[in-house]
CSV table of C-alpha atoms in Angstrom, one decimal:
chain,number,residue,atom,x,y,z
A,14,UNK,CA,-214.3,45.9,3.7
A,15,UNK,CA,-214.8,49.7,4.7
A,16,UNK,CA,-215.7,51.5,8.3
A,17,UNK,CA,-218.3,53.8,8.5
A,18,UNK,CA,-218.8,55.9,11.9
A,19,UNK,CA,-218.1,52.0,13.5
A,20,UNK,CA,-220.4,49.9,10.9
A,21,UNK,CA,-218.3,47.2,8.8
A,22,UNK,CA,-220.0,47.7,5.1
A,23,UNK,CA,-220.0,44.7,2.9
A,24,UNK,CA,-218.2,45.5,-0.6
A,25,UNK,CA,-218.2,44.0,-4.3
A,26,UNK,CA,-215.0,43.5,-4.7
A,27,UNK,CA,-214.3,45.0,-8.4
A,28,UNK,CA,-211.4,42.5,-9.5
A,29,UNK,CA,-214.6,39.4,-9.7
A,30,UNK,CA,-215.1,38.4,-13.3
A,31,UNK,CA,-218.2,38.8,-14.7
A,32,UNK,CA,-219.8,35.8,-13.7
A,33,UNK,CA,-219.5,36.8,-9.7
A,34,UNK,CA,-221.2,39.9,-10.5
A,35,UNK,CA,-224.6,40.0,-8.3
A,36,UNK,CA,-226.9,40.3,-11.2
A,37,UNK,CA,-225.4,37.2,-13.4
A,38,UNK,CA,-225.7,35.4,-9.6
A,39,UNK,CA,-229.2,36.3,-9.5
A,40,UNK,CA,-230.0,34.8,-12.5
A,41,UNK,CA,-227.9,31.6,-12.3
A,42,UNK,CA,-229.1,30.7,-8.6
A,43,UNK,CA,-233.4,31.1,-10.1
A,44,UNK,CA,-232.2,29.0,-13.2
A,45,UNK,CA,-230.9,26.4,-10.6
A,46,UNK,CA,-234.1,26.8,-8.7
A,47,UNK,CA,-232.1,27.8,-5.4
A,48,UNK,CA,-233.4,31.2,-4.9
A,49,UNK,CA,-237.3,32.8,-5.6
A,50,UNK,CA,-238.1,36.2,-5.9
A,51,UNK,CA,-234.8,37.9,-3.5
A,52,UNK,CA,-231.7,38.8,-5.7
A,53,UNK,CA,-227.8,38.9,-4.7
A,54,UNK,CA,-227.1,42.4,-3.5
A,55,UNK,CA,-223.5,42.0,-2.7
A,56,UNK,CA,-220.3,39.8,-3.3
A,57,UNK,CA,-217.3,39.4,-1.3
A,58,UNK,CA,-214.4,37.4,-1.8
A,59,UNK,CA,-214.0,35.2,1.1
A,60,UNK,CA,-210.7,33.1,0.1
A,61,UNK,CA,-209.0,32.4,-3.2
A,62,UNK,CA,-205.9,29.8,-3.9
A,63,UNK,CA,-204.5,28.1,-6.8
A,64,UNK,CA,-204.6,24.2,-7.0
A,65,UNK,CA,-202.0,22.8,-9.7
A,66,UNK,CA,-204.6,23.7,-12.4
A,67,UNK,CA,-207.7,26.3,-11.7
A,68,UNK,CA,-208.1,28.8,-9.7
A,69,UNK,CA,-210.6,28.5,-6.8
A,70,UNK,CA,-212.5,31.7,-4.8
A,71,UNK,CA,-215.2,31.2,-2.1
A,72,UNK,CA,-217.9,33.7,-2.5
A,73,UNK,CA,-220.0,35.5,0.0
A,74,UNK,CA,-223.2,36.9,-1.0
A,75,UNK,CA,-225.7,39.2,0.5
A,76,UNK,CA,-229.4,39.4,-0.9
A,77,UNK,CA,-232.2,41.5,-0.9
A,78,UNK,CA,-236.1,40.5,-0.8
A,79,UNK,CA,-237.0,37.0,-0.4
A,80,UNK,CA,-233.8,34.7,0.0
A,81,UNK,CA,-234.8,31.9,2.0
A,82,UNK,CA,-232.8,28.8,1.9
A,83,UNK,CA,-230.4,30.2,-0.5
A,84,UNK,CA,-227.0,29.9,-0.5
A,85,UNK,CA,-224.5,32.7,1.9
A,86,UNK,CA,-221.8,31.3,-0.2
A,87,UNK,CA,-220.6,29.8,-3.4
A,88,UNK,CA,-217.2,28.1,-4.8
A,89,UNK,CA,-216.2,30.0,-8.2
A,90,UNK,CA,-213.9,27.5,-10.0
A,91,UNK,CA,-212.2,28.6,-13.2
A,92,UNK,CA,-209.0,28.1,-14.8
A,93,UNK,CA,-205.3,28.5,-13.2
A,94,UNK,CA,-203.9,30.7,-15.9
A,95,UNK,CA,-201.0,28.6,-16.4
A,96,UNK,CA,-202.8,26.2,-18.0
A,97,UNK,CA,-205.6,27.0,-19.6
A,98,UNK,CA,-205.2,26.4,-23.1
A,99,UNK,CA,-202.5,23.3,-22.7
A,100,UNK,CA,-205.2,21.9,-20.1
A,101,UNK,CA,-208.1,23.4,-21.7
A,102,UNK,CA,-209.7,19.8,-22.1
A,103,UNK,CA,-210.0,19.1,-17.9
A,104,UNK,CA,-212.4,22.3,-17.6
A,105,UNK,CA,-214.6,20.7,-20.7
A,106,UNK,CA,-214.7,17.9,-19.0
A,107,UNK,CA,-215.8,18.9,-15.4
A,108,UNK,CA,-218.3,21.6,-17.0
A,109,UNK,CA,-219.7,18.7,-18.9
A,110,UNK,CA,-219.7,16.6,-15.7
A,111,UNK,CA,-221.9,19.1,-13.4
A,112,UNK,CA,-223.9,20.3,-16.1
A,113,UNK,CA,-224.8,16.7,-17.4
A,114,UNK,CA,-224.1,14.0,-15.3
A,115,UNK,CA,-224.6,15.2,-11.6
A,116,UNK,CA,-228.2,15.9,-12.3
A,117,UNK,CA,-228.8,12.5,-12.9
A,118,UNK,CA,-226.6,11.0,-10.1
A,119,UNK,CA,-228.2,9.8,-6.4
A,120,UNK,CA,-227.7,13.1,-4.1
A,121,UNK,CA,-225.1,13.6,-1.4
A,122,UNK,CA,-222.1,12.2,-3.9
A,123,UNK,CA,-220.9,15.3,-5.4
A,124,UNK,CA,-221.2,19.1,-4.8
A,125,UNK,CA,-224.6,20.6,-6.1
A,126,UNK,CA,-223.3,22.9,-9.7
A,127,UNK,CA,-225.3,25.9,-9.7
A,128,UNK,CA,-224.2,26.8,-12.9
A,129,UNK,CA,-221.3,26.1,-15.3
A,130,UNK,CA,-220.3,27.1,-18.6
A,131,UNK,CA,-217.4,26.6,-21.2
A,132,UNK,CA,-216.5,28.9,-23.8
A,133,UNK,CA,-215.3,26.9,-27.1
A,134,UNK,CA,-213.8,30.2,-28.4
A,135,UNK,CA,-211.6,31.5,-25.6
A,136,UNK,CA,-211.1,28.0,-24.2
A,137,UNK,CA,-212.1,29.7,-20.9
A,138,UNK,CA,-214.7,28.0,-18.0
A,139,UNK,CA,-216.0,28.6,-14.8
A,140,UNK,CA,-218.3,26.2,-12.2
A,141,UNK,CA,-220.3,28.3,-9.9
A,142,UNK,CA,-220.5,25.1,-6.9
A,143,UNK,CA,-221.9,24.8,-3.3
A,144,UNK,CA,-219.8,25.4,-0.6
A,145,UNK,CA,-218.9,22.5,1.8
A,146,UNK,CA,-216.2,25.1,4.0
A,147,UNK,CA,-218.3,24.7,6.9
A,148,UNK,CA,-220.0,20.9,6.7
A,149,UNK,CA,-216.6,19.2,5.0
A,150,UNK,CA,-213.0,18.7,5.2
A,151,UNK,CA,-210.3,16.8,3.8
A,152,UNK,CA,-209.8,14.1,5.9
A,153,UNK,CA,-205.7,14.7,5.3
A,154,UNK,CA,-203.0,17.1,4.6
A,155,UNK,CA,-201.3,16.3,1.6
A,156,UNK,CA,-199.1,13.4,1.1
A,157,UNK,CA,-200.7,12.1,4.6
A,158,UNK,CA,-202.5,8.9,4.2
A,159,UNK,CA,-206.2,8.6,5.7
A,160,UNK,CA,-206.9,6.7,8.8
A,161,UNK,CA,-208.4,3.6,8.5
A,162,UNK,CA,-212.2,5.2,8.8
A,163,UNK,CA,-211.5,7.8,7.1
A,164,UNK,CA,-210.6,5.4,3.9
A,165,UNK,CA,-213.4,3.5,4.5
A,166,UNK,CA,-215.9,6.3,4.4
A,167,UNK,CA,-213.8,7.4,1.1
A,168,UNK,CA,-214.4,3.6,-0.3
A,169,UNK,CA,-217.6,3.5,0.6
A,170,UNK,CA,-218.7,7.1,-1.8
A,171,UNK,CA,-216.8,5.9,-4.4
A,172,UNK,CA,-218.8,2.4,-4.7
A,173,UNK,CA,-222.1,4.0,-4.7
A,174,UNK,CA,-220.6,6.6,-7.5
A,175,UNK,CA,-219.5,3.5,-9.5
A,176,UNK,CA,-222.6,1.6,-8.9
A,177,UNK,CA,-224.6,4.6,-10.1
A,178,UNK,CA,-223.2,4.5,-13.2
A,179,UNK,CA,-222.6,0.7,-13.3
A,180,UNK,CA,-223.1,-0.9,-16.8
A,181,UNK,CA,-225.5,2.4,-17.2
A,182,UNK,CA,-227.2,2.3,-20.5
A,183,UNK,CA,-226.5,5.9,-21.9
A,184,UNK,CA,-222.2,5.2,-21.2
A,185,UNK,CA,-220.8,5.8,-24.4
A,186,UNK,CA,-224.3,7.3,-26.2
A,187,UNK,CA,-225.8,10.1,-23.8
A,188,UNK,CA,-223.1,9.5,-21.2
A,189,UNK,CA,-219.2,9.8,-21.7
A,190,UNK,CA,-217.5,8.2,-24.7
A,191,UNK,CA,-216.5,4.9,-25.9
A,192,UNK,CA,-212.1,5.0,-27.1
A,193,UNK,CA,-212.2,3.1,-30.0
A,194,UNK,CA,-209.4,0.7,-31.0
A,195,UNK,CA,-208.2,2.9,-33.2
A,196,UNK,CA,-208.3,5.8,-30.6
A,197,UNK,CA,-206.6,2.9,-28.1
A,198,UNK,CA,-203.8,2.6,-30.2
A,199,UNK,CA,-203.0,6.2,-31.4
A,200,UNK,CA,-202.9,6.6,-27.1
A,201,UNK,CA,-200.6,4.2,-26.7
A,202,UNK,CA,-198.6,5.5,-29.5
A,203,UNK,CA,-198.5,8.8,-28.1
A,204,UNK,CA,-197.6,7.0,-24.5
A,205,UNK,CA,-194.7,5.5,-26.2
A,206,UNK,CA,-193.3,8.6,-27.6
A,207,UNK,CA,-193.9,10.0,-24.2
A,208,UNK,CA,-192.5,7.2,-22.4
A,209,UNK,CA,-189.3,7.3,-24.2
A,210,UNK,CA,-188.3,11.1,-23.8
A,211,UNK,CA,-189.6,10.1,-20.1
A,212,UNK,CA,-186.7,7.2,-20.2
A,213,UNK,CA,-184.1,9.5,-21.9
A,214,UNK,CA,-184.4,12.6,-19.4
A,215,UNK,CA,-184.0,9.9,-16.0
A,216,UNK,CA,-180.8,8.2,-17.7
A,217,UNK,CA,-179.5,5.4,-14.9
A,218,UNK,CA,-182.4,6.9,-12.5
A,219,UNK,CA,-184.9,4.5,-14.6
A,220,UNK,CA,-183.5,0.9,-14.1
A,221,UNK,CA,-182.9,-1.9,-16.7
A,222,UNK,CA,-185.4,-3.9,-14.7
A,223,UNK,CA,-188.5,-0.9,-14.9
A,224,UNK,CA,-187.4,-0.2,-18.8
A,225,UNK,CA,-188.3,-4.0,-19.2
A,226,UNK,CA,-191.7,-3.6,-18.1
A,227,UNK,CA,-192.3,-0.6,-19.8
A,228,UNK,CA,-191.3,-2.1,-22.2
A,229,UNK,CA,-192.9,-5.2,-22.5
A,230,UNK,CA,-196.3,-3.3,-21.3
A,231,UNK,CA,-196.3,-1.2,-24.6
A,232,UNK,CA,-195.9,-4.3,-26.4
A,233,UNK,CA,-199.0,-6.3,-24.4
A,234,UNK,CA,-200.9,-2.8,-24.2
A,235,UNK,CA,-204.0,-3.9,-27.4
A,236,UNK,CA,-204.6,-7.4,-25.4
A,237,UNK,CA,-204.7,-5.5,-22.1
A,238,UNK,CA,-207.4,-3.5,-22.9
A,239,UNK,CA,-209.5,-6.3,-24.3
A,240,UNK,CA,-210.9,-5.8,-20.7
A,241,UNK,CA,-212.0,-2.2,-21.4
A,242,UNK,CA,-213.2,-3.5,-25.1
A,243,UNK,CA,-215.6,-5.8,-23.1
A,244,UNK,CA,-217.5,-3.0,-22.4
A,245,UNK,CA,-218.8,-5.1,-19.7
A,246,UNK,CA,-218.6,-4.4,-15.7
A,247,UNK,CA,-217.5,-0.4,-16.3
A,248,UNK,CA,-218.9,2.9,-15.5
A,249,UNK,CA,-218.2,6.4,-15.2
A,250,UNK,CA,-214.6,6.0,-13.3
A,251,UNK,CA,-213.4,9.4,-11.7
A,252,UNK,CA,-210.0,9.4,-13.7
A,253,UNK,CA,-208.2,11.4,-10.6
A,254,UNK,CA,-209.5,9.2,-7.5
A,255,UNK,CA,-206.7,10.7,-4.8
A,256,UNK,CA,-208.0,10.9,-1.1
A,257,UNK,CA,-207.6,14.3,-1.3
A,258,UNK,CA,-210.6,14.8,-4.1
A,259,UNK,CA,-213.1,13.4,-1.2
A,260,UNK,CA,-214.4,16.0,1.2
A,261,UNK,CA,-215.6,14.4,4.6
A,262,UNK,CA,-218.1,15.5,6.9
A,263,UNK,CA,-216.9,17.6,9.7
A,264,UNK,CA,-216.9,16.1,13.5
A,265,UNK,CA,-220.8,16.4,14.4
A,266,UNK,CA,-221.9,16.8,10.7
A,267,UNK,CA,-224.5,14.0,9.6
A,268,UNK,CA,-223.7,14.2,5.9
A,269,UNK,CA,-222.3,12.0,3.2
A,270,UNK,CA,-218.6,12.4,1.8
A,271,UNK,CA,-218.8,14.0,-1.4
A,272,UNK,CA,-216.5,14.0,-4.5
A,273,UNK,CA,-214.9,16.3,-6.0
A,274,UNK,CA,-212.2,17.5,-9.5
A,275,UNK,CA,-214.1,15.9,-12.4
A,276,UNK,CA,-212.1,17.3,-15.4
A,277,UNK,CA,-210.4,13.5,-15.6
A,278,UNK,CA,-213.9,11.7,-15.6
A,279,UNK,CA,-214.5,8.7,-18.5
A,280,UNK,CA,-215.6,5.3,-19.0
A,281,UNK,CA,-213.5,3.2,-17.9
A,282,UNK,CA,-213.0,0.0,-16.1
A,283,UNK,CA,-213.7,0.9,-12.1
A,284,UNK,CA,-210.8,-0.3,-10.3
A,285,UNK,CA,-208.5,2.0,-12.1
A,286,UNK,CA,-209.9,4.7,-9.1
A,287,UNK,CA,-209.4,2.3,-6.4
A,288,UNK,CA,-205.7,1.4,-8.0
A,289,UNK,CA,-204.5,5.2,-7.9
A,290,UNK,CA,-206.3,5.7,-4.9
A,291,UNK,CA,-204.3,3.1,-3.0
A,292,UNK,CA,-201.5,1.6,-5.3
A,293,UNK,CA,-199.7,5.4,-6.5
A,294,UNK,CA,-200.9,7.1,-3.4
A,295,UNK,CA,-199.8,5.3,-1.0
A,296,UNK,CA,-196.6,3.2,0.3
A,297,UNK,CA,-196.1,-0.3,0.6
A,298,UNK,CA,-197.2,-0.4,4.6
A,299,UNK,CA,-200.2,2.0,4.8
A,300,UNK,CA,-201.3,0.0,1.0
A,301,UNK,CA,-200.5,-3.1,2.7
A,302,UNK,CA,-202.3,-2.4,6.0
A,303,UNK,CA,-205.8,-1.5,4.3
A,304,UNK,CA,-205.9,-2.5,0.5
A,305,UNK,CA,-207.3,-6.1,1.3
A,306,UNK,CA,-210.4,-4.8,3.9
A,307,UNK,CA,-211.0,-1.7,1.4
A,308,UNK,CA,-211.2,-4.1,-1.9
A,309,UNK,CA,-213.7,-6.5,0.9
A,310,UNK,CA,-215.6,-3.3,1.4
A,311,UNK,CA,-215.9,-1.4,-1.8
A,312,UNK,CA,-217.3,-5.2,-3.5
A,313,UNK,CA,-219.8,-5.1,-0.7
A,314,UNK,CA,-220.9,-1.7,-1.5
A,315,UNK,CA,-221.1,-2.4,-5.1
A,316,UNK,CA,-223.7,-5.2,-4.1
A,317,UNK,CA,-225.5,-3.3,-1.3
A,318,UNK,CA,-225.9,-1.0,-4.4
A,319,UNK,CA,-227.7,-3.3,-6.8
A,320,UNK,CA,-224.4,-4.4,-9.1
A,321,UNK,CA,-224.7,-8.1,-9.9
A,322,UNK,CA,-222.4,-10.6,-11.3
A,323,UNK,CA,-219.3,-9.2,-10.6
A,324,UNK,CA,-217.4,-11.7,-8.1
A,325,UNK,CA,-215.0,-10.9,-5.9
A,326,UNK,CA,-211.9,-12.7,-7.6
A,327,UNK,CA,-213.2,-10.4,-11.0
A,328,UNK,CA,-212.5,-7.2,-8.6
A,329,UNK,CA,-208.9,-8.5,-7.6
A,330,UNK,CA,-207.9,-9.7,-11.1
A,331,UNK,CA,-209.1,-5.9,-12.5
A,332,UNK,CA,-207.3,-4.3,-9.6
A,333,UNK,CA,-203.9,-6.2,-10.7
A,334,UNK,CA,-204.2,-4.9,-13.8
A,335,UNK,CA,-205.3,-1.6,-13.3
A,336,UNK,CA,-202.1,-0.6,-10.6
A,337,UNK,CA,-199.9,-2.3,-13.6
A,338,UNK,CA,-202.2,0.4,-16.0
A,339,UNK,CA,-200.6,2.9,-13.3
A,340,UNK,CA,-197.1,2.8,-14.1
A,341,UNK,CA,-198.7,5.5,-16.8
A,342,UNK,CA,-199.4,7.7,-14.9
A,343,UNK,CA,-196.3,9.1,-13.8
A,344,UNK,CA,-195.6,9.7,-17.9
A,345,UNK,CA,-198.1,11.4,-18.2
A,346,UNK,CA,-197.8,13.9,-15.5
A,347,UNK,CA,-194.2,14.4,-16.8
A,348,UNK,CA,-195.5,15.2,-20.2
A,349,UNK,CA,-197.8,17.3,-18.7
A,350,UNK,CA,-195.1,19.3,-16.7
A,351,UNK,CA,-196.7,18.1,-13.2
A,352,UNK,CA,-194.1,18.8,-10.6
A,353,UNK,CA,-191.9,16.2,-10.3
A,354,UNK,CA,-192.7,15.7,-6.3
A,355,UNK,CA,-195.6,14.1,-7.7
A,356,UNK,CA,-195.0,11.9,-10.5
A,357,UNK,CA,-191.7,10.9,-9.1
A,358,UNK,CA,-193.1,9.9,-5.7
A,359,UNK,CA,-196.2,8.3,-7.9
A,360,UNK,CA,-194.0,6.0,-10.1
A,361,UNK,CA,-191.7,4.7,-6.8
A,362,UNK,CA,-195.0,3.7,-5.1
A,363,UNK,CA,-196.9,2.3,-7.9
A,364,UNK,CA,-193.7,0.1,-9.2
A,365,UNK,CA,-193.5,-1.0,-5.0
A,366,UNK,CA,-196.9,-2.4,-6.0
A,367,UNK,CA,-196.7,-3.5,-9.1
A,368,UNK,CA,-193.9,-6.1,-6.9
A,369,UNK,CA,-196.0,-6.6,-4.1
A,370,UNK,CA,-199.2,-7.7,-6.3
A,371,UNK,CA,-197.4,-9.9,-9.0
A,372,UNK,CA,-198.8,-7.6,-11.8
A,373,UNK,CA,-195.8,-8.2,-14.1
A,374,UNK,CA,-197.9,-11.8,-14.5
A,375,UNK,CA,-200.4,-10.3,-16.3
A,376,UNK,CA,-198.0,-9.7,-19.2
């Protein structure tokens, strides 16, 4: 930003990337059908931070001509440098996501995409995405738990996600893909060889107990996902359902919660959301306090939402089994060199849980 004789001039900022440019704007926002005959004049970087993975920078833009109703600001989403190519797959993903399946999704779930593209040869992306700043928030800080209306608001967008997509006819043909048993197996084999340089690098730190059911989960793993095989009561699951991917509306804002991250997005069986959500999020007394009313309340949902013939006792047995899917999880964020104040706080909740719900049953 520059002073002249008093006036505050609004600059490009010449470190954007090509895409923030004002003339590729222009085009991208009349392709999205959010802005008529005006054109982006300027571009100013507002903020920029890094998440774990990609690399986020809130845009402001100034027009000229006829910009009515068009946006003052965009999210610019691309890849945290670090892991690009090793987690080059996430950013396929969420492109696909925005420029497939939110188009076809009820409004007010997810953030509108104005544009988003992936380049196959340079494994390189970017998501050009509305900005909530000023309508949303996360309802927490990180690791805080929501409040109990907080949750339930959080609950509630995720049932009318799932429901969207619940039993859908395109999953697995214009929608997502169907694993195979083959493809089942060659993931659980790559779990196992995961699971056991996992085991080896936390010595005495991994019990005799936990090695068990790890264990003895490898073992059980093709008849456990005879319930994915059913390809019966599923949808398009979110893959990375923390609190802190929901953005609520602000004190005074009448809007819905939206979603947000979709580079984990797949079929799959629903409650594995709810399950990391609650079960590797949380510890035992805020999960304790709220997992019973938010299971009531999401089945509810899912009914209010036109989802028949999926009983209540079908929810519970899938949640068992998905938090005992969970003790995954914390693998694979090793493997994927995740910090370990994540996985490590994820696999001593989710193993609390796998106790407290009996899951070890199921094997």
């Amino acid at each position: 930003m520059a002073r002249h004789g008093g006036i505050v001039a609004f600059m490009t900022n010449p470190q954007l990337p090509a895409v923030a440019e004002p003339a590729y704007l222009t085009a991208a926002l009349r392709r999205a059908g959010a802005l008529d005959a005006g054109a982006v004049r300027e571009v100013k970087v507002l903020h920029q931070r890094d998440t774990i993975v990609s690399h986020i920078v809130r845009l402001g833009l100034r027009y000229v001509g006829e910009s009515a109703g068009a946006p003052q600001s965009l999210i610019l989403k691309t890849a945290h440098a670090a892991f690009a190519k090793p987690l080059a797959n996430g950013g396929r993903n969420e492109v696909a996501f925005y420029t497939q399946l939110e188009p076809e999704m009820p409004p007010g779930l997810a953030p509108r995409c104005f544009d988003g593209h992936f380049h196959e040869d340079g494994l390189t992306w970017h998501l050009l995405l509305e900005d909530l700043t000023d309508s949303h928030e996360i309802a927490t800080q990180w690791p805080l738990p929501p409040s109990r209306e907080q949750a339930t608001a959080i609950v509630t967008a995720l049932a009318r996600w799932h429901a969207a997509w619940w039993d859908h006819p395109g999953l697995g043909d214009t929608v997502g893909n169907w694993m195979s048993a083959d493809d089942s197996a060659k993931l659980m084999e790559t779990f196992a060889g995961h699971y056991d340089r996992f085991a080896d690098l936390l010595g005495d730190r991994l019990s005799e107990e936990r090695r068990i059911l790890y264990r003895r989960f490898i073992e059980q793993s093709d008849r456990l996902l005879q319930r994915y095989h059913s390809r019966r009561h599923v949808t398009i699951a979110h893959g990375d359902a923390h609190i802190w991917n929901f953005m609520l509306p602000r004190a005074g804002v009448a809007d819905t919660v939206r979603v947000f991250d979709f580079d984990q997005w797949r079929i799959n069986v629903p409650t594995g959301d709810l399950a990391y959500m609650m079960a590797t999020q949380w510890y035992p007394e805020r999960r304790q306090a709220l997992e019973r009313p938010l299971l009531n309340h999401y089945h509810e949902t899912l009914i209010a939402h036109g989802v028949t013939g999926y009983t209540r006792g079908a929810l519970d047995q899938d949640y068992r089994r998905s938090v005992l899917w969970h003790i995954t999880k914390p693998v694979w964020q090793w493997s994927v060199n995740i910090p370990p104040l994540i996985w490590w706080n994820n696999l001593e909740r989710v193993m609390m849980a796998v106790d407290d719900l009996g899951c070890e049953e199921l094997l």
